[in-house]
Phi, psi and omega in degrees: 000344186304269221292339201253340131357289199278324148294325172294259206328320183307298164309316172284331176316344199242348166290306177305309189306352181324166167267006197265337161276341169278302194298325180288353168282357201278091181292338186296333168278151183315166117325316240250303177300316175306331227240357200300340189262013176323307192282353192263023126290356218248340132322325190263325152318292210278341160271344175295345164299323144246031144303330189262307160328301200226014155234335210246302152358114144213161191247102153255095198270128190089004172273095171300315176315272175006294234266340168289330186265004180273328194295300171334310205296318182351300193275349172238035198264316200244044165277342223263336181321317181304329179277323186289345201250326168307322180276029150260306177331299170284354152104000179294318184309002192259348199289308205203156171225174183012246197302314170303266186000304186292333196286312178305336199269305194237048148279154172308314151359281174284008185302336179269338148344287192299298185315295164332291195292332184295307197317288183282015188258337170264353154283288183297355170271009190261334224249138163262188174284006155277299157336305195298322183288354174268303166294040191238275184322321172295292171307261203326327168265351147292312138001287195295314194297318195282325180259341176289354161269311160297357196275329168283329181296321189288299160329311204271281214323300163295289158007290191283310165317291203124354227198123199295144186217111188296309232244320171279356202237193180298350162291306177299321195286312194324300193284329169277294196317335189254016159339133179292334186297293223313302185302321159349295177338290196312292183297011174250327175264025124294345181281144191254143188227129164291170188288348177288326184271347172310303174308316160312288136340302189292314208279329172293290194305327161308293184305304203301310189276009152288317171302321179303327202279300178322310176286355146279320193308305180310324187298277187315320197294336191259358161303278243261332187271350200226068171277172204281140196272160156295354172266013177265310148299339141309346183271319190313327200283353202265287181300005192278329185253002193233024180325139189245131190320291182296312132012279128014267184293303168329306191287295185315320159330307190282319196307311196273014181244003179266335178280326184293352197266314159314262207283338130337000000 
């Protein structure tokens, strides 16, 4: 398991080097400009949560491995409020509303959004529960790259706003970096795997950074065909003092029911 470790680090060294992470590195563009690709994720975010609920889930009493991806799904299930309450922050509810929004979400535009959560969702139904933690470990790390790039853009944001952004900024990075797969790790590289489930491995890890590299592409084409307008920044400076109340308690609502589920 050492080896197939080591490979997912490998896949990300070459994950990182994309081009939608060098362009969010472009100091010659704002933060604010870096950040133009928020709203076209926002099909695969929003879905990801029951990716984790109702396909990476399952209940196998005596599956220890199982019982590490049910723990995982736990900590990753209730993230997308966090997202929703940034993209008002940022000033995206001015871009477009109710049906367009819908036309856009399941558009061509957005196709690789769709394509991603299928990819993994016919990936992880193939799988046993050692698997699953390997591609749990493949997603989390296309993950570290996408908020550890974003996390200085978010910071200059917050600054300039006033106003903490959950889901881009160091509360979210904060909380996947200190991810229960990190602890994981000692046990999984105690498992001795032969070359055929090595081969195997390699090959799920392949499919998770492939799909993940189409869904950037998608990103940066629609950063670059759609920068960010000025009523999108104006609106972020409207919501930086005007924030919405209901907005708020839902997420705090969702926050406090995620915490009852940890300590369930």
């Amino acid at each position: 398991m050492k080896e197939v470790l080591r490979y997912v680090f490998d896949r990300k060294r070459a994950y990182n080097r994309l081009p939608l992470f060098e362009w969010m590195r472009d100091e010659q563009l704002t933060p604010r400009q870096r950040l133009a690709f928020y709203p076209c994720m926002a099909h695969f975010i929003m879905s990801f949560g029951d990716l984790n609920k109702f396909v990476l889930r399952e209940e196998r009493p005596g599956d220890s491995f199982q019982d590490m991806v049910n723990a995982h799904t736990a900590e990753d299930d209730h993230h997308w409020p966090w997202y929703l309450e940034d993209f008002t922050k940022l000033g995206f509810d001015a871009e477009m509303r109710g049906t367009d929004w819908m036309n856009f979400l399941w558009g061509e535009e957005t196709k690789q959004n769709r394509i991603l959560l299928a990819r993994l969702t016919s990936l992880i139904k193939v799988t046993n529960s050692l698997e699953r933690l390997v591609v749990i470990e493949a997603i989390e790390e296309t993950g570290n790259v996408l908020f550890s790039t974003m996390l200085p853009l978010a910071i200059a944001v917050e600054q300039e706003i006033g106003q903490q952004l959950r889901y881009c900024g160091p509360f979210h990075f904060e909380l996947e970096s200190g991810h229960a797969v990190g602890a994981d790790h000692r046990a999984l590289v105690s498992v001795k795997l032969d070359e055929n489930a090595r081969a195997r491995c390699r090959w799920m890890i392949d499919e998770v950074y492939s799909a993940f590299e189409g869904w950037t592409h998608e990103l940066l084409r629609y950063a670059q065909a759609h920068p960010l307008s000025e009523r999108s920044q104006n609106q972020a400076e409207l919501s930086s003092a005007t924030w919405r109340v209901g907005t708020r308690v839902q997420v705090e609502q969702l926050d406090e029911l995620g915490e009852k589920r940890k300590s369930g």
